[in-house]
mmCIF file of C-alpha atoms and ligand atoms in Angstrom:
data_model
loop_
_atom_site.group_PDB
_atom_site.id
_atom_site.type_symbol
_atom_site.label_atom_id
_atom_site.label_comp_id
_atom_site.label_asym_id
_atom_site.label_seq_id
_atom_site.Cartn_x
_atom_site.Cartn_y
_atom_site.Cartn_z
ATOM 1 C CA UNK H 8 0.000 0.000 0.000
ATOM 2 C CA UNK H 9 1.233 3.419 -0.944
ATOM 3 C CA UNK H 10 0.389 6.480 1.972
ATOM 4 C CA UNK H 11 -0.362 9.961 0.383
ATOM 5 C CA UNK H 12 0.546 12.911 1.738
ATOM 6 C CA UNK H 13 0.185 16.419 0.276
ATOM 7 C CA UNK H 14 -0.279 18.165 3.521
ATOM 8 C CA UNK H 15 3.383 18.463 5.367
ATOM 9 C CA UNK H 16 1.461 18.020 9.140
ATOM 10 C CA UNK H 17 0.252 15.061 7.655
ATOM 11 C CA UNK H 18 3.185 13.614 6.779
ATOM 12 C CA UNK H 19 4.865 14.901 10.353
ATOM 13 C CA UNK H 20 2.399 13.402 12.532
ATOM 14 C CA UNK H 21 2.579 9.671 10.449
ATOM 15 C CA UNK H 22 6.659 10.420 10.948
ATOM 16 C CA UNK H 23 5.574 11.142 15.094
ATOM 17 C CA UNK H 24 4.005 7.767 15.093
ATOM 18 C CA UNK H 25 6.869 5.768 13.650
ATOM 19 C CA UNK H 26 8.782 4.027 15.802
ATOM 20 C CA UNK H 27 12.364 5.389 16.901
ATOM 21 C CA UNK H 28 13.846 2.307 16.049
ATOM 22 C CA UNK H 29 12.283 1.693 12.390
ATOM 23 C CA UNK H 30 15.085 3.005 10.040
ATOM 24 C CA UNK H 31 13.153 5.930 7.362
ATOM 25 C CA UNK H 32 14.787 6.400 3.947
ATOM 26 C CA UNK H 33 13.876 9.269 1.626
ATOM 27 C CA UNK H 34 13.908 9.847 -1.972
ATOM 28 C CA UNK H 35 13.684 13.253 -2.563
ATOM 29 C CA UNK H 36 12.534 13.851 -6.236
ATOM 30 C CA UNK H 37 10.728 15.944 -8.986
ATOM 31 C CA UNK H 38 8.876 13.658 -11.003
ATOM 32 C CA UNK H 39 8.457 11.774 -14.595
ATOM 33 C CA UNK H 40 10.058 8.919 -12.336
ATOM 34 C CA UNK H 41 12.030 6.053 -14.686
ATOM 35 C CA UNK H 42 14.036 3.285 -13.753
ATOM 36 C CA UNK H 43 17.023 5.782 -12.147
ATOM 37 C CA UNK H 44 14.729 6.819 -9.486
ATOM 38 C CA UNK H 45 13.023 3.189 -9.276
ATOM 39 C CA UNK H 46 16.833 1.953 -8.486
ATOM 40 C CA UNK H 47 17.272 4.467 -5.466
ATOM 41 C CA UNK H 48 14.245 3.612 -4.244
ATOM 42 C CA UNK H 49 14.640 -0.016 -4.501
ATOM 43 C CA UNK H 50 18.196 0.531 -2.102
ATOM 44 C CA UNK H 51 16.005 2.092 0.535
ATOM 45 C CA UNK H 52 13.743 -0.090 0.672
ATOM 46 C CA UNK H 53 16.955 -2.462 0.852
ATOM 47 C CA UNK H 54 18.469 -0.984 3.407
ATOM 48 C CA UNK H 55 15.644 0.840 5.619
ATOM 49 C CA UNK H 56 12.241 -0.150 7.152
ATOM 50 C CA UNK H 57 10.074 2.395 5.761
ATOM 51 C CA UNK H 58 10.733 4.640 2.417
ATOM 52 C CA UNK H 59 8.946 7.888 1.674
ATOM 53 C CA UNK H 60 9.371 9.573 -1.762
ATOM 54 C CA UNK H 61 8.516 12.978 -2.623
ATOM 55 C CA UNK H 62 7.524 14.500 -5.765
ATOM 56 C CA UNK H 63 7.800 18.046 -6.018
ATOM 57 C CA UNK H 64 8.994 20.343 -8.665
ATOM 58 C CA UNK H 65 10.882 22.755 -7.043
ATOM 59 C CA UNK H 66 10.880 26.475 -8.877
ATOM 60 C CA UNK H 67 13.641 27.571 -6.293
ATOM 61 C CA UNK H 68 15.926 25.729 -8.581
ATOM 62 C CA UNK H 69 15.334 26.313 -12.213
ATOM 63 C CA UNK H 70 16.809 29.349 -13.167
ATOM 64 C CA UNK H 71 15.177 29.297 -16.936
ATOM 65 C CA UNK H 72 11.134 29.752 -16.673
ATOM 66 C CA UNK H 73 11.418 28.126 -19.872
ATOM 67 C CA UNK H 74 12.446 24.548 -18.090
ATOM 68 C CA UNK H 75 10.620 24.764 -15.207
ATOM 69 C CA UNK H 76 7.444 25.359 -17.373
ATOM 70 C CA UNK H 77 8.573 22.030 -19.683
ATOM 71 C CA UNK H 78 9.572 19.831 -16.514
ATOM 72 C CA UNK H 79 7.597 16.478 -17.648
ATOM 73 C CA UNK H 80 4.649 15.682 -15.447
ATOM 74 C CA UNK H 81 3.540 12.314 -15.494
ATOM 75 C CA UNK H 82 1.471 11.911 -12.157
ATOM 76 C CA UNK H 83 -0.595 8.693 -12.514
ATOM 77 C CA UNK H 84 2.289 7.067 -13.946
ATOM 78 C CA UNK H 85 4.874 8.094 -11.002
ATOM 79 C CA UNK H 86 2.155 6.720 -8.900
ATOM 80 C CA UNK H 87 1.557 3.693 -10.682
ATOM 81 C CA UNK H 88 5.851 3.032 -10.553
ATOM 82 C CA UNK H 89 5.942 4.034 -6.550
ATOM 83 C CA UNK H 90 2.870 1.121 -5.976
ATOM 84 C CA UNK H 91 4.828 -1.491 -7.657
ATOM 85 C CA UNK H 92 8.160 -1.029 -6.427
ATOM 86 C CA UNK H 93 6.483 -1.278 -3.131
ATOM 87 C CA UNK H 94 7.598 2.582 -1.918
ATOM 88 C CA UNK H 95 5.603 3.165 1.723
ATOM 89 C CA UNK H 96 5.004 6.773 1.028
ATOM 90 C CA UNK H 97 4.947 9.279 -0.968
ATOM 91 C CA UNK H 98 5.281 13.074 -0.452
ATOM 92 C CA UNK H 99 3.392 15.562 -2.943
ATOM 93 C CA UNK H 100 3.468 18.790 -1.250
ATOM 94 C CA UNK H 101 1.819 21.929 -3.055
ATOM 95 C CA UNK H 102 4.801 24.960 -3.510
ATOM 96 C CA UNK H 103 2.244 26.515 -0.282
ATOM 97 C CA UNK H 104 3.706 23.814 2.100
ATOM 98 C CA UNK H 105 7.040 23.469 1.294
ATOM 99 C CA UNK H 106 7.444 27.781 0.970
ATOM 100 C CA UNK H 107 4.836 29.070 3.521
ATOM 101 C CA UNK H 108 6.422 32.340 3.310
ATOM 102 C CA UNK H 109 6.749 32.476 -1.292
ATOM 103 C CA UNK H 110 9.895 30.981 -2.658
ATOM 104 C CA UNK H 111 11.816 34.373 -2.612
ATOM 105 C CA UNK H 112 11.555 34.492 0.893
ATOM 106 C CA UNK H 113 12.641 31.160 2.460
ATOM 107 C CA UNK H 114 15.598 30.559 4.301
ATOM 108 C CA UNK H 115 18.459 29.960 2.498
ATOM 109 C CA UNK H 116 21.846 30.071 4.907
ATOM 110 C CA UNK H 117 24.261 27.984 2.860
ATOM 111 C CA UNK H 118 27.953 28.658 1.714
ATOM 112 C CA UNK H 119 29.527 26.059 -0.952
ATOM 113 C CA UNK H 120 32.241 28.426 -2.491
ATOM 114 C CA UNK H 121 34.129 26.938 -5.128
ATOM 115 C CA UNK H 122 32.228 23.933 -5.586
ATOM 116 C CA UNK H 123 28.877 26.132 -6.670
ATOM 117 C CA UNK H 124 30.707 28.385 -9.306
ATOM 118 C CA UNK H 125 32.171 25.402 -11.501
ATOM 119 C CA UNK H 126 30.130 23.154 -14.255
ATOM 120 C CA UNK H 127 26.556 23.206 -13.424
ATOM 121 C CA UNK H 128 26.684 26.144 -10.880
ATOM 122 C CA UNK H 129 28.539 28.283 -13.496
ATOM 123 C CA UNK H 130 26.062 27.267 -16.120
ATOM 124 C CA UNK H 131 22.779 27.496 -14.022
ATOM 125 C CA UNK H 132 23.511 30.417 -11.422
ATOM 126 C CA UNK H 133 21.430 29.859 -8.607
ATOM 127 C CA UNK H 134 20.759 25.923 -9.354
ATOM 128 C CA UNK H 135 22.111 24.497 -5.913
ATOM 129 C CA UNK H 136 21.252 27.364 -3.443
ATOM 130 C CA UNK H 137 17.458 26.090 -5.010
ATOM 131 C CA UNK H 138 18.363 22.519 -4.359
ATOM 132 C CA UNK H 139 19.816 23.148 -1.275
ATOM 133 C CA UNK H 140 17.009 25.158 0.006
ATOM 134 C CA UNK H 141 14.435 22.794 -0.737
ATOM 135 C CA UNK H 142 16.590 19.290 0.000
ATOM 136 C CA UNK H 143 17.143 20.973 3.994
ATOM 137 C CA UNK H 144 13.457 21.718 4.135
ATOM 138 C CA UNK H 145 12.270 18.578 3.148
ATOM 139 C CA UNK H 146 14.543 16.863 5.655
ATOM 140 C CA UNK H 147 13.528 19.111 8.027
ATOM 141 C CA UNK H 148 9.760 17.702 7.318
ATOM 142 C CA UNK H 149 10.709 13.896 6.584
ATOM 143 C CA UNK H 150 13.539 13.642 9.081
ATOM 144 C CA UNK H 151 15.033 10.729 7.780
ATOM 145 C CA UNK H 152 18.280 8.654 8.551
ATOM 146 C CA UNK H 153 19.184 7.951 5.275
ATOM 147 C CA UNK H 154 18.660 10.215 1.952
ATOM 148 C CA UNK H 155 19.987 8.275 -1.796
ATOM 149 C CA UNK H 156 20.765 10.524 -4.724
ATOM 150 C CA UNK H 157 22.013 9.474 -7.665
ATOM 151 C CA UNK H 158 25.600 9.737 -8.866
ATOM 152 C CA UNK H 159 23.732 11.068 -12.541
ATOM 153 C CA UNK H 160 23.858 14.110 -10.483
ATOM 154 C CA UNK H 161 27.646 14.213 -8.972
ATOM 155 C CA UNK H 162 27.769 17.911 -8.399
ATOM 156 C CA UNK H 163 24.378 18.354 -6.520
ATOM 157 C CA UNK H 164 25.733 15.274 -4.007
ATOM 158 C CA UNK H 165 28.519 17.043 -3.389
ATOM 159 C CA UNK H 166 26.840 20.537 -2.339
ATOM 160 C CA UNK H 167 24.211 17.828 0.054
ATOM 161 C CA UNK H 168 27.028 16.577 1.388
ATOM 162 C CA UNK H 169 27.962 19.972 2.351
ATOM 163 C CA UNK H 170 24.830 20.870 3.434
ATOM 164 C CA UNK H 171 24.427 18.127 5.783
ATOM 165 C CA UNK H 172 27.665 19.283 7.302
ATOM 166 C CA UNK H 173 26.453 22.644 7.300
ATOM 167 C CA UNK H 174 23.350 21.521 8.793
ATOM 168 C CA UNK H 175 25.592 19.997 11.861
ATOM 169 C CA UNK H 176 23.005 16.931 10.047
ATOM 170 C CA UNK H 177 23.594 12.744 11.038
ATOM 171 C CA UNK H 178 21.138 11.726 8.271
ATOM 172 C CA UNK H 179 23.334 9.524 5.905
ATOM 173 C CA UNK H 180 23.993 10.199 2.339
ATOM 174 C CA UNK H 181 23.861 7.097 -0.140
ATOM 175 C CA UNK H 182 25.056 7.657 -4.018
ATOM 176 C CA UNK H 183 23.755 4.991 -5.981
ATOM 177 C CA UNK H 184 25.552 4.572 -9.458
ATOM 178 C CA UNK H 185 23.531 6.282 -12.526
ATOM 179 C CA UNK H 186 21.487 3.868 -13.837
ATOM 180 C CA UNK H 187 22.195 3.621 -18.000
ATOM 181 C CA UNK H 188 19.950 2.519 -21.020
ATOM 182 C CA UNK H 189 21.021 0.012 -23.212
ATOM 183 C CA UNK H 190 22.571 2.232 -25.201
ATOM 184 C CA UNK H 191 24.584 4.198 -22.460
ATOM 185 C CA UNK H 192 22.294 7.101 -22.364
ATOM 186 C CA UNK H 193 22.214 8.236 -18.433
ATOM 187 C CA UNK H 194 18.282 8.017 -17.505
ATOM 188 C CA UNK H 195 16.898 10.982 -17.454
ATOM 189 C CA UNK H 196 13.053 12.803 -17.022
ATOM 190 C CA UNK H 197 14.232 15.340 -19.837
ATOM 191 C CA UNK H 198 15.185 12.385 -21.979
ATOM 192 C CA UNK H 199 11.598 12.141 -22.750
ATOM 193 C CA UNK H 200 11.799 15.823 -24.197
ATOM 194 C CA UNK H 201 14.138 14.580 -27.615
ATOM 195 C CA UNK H 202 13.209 13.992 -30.444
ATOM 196 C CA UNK H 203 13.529 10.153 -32.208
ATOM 197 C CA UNK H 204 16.706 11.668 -34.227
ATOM 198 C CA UNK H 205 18.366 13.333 -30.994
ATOM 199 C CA UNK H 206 17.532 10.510 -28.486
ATOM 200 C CA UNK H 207 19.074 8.071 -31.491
ATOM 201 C CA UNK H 208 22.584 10.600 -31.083
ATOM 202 C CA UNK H 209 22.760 11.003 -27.410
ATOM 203 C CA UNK H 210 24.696 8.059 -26.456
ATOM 204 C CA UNK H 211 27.063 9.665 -28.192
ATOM 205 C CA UNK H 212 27.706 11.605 -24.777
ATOM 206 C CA UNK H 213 28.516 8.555 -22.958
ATOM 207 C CA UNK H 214 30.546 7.232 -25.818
ATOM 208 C CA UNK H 215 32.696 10.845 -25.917
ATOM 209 C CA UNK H 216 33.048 10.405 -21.856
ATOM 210 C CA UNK H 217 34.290 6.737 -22.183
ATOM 211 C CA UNK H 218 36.444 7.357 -24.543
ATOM 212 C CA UNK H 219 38.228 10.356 -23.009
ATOM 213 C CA UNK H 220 38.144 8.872 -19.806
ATOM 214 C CA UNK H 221 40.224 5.601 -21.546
ATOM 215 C CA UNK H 222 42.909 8.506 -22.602
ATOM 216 C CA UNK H 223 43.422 9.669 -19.288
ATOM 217 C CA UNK H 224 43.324 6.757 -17.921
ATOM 218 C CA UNK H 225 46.346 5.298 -20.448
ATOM 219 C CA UNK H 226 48.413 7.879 -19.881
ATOM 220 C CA UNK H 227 48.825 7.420 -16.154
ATOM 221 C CA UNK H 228 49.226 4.029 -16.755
ATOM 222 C CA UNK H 229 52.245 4.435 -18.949
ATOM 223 C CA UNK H 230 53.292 6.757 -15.795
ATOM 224 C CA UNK H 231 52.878 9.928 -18.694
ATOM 225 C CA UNK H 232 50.596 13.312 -17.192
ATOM 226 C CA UNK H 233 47.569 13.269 -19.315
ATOM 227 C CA UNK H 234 46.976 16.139 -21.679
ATOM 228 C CA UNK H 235 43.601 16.927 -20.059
ATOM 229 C CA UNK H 236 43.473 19.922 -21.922
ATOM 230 C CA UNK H 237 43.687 18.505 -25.322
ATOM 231 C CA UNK H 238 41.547 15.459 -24.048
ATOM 232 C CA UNK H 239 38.993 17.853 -23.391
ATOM 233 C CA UNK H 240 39.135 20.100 -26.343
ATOM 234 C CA UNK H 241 38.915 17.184 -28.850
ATOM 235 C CA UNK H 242 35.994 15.185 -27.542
ATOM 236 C CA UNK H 243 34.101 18.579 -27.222
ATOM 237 C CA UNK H 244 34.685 19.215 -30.345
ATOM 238 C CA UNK H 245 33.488 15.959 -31.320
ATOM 239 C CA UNK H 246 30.340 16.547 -29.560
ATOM 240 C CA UNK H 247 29.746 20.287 -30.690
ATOM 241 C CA UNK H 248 30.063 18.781 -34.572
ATOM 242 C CA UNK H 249 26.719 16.214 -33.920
ATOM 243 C CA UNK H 250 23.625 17.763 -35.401
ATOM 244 C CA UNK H 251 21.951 19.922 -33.104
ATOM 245 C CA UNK H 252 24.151 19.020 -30.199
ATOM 246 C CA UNK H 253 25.743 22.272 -28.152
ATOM 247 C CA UNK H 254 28.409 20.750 -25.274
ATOM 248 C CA UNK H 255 28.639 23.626 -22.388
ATOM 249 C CA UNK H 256 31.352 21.826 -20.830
ATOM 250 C CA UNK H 257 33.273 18.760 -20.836
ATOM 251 C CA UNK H 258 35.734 18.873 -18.165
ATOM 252 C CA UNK H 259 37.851 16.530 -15.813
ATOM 253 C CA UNK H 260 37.997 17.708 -12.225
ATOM 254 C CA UNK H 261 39.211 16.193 -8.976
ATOM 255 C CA UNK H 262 36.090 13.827 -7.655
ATOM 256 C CA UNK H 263 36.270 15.482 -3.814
ATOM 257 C CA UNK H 264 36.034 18.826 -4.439
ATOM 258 C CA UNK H 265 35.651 19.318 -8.358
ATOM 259 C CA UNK H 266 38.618 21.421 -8.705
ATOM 260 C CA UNK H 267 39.310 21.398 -12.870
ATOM 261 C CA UNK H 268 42.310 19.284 -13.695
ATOM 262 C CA UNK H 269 43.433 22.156 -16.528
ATOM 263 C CA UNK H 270 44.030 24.560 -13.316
ATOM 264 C CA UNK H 271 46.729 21.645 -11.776
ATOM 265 C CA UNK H 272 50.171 21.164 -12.521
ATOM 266 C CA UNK H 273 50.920 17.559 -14.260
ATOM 267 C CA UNK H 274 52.738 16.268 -11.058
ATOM 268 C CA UNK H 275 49.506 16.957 -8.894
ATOM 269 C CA UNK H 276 46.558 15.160 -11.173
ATOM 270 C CA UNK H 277 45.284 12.978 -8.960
ATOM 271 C CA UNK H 278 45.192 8.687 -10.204
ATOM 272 C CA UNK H 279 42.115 8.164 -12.152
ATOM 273 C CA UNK H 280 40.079 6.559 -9.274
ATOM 274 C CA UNK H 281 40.010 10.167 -7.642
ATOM 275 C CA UNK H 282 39.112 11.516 -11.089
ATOM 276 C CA UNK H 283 35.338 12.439 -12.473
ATOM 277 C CA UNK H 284 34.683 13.702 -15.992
ATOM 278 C CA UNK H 285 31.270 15.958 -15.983
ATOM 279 C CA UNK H 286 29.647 17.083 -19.073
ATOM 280 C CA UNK H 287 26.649 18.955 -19.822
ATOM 281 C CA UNK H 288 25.342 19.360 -23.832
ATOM 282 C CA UNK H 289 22.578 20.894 -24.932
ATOM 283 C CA UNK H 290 20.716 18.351 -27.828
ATOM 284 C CA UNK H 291 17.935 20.704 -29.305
ATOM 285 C CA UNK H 292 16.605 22.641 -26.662
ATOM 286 C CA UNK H 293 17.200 19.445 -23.778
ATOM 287 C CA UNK H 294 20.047 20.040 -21.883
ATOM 288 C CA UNK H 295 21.709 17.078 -20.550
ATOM 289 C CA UNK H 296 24.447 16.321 -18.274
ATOM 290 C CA UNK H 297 26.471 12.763 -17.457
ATOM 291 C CA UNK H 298 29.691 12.116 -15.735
ATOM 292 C CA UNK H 299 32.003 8.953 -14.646
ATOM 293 C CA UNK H 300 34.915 8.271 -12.710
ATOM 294 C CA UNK H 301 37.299 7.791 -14.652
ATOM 295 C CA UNK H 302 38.583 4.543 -13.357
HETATM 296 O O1 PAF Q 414 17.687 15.701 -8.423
HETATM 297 C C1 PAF Q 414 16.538 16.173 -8.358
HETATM 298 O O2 PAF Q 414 15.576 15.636 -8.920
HETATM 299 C C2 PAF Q 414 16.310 17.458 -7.569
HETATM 300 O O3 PAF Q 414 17.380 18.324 -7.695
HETATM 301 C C3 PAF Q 414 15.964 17.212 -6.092
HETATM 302 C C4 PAF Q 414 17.127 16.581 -5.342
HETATM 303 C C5 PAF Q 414 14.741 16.346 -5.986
HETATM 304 C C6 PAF Q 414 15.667 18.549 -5.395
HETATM 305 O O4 PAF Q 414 14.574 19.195 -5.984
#
């Protein structure tokens, strides 16, 4: 059976009645839910007694009106997915509940430096103060132990990780791997936005990333620094010459902190196993992102 909650006191007073010793998972999420979201859920309900998603599509976060007003919206079908993975609740606040005071106004007390001005923060200003904002007041409502995220989304695990430090927070972050069509296309909601002709060309994204990530990879092994630079430049290239395909960034940084490898000296690149490659393209008007330790 699936609970529905829309009302946040709703949700708290189920959450009073749970026992202290039942372990809660959440899955915090927007939406148009696919097998990537199915697989995070399927770990909590792994590893924890009782699993609440939440749907909401949070405006805090979308920094082009344009996306937030094409953000797929597939309702029955989420709930349909959440009843047969066997999810225990789900969370479908209105914007009212989770921002009693507007969006503009709510609390937003976060500091991530660096790690919000590179790839997706440089390229979306204001995307992870959103995320932040609305991933702390959701656990403030849920009050989980554990929270999963996918790795799909490195960057924005790194910035909760932060925040739960921030937050002084014990709830326990688990990255589960991206989860991959057949074809090596990361799963995606926007994926559903392209067209037959772009969603037939954008496994060339994983295809560039595995490739450069080999290159790296064989040049430390032959105990050589890797060119990251030129790495970089000729797989975006690559990329930018597919029909209809615009890469914002394709970019090797260090996995803790994202720090780009093209700012390090050769002697300090880190082995590959510390090593993510992030990229973000634009096919049509979807923009979509990947990335992969390079190991
Ligand atoms: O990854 C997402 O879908 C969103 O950024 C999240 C974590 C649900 C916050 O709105």
């Amino acid at each position: 059976m699936l609970i529905r909650f829309e009302r946040k006191t709703d949700l708290e007073a189920w959450r009073r009645e749970l026992s202290p010793d039942l372990r809660l998972g959440f899955v915090p999420t927007m939406g148009a839910l696919h097998r990537g979201h199915l697989a995070l859920i399927e770990r909590a309900l792994e590893e924890c007694d009782r699993v609440v998603c939440s749907i909401f599509v949070n405006p805090t976060q979308f920094n082009q009106a344009q996306d937030l007003q094409h953000y797929p919206r597939t309702e029955e079908k989420d709930l349909q997915l959440l009843l047969e993975v066997g999810c225990h609740v789900l969370f479908l606040p209105t914007i009212e509940e989770i921002y009693p005071e507007g969006p503009e106004n709510a609390p937003n007390p976060f500091v991530f430096g660096e790690l919000e001005k590179v790839m997706e923060g440089a390229h979306r200003p204001g995307h992870f103060r959103g995320v932040a904002q609305v991933v702390s007041r959701l656990l403030e409502i849920v009050r989980p132990q554990a929270l999963y995220m996918g790795q799909k989304d490195y960057q924005q695990t790194l910035i909760v990780r932060s925040m739960l430090e921030q937050m002084n927070s014990a709830v326990q972050l688990v990255v589960c791997p991206t989860v991959r069509e057949e074809d090596g296309l990361a799963m995606s909601s926007r994926n559903l936005r392209l067209s037959a002709e772009q969603r037939a060309l954008a496994p060339e994204i994983y295809r560039a990333m595995r490739a450069a990530a080999t290159a790296f990879a064989l040049r430390k092994e032959a105990g050589l620094p890797a060119p990251v630079g030129q790495i970089e430049d000729r797989y975006l290239q690559e990329l930018a010459a597919l029909p209809g395909f615009r890469p914002e960034y394709f970019c090797f940084a260090r996995a803790a902190d994202l720090k780009p490898l093209r700012d390090l000296p050769p002697e300090e690149l880190p082995p590959p196993e510390e090593v993510v490659l992030c990229t973000a393209v634009w096919v049509g008007d979807v923009r979509l992102i990947d990335n992969l330790i390079v190991s």
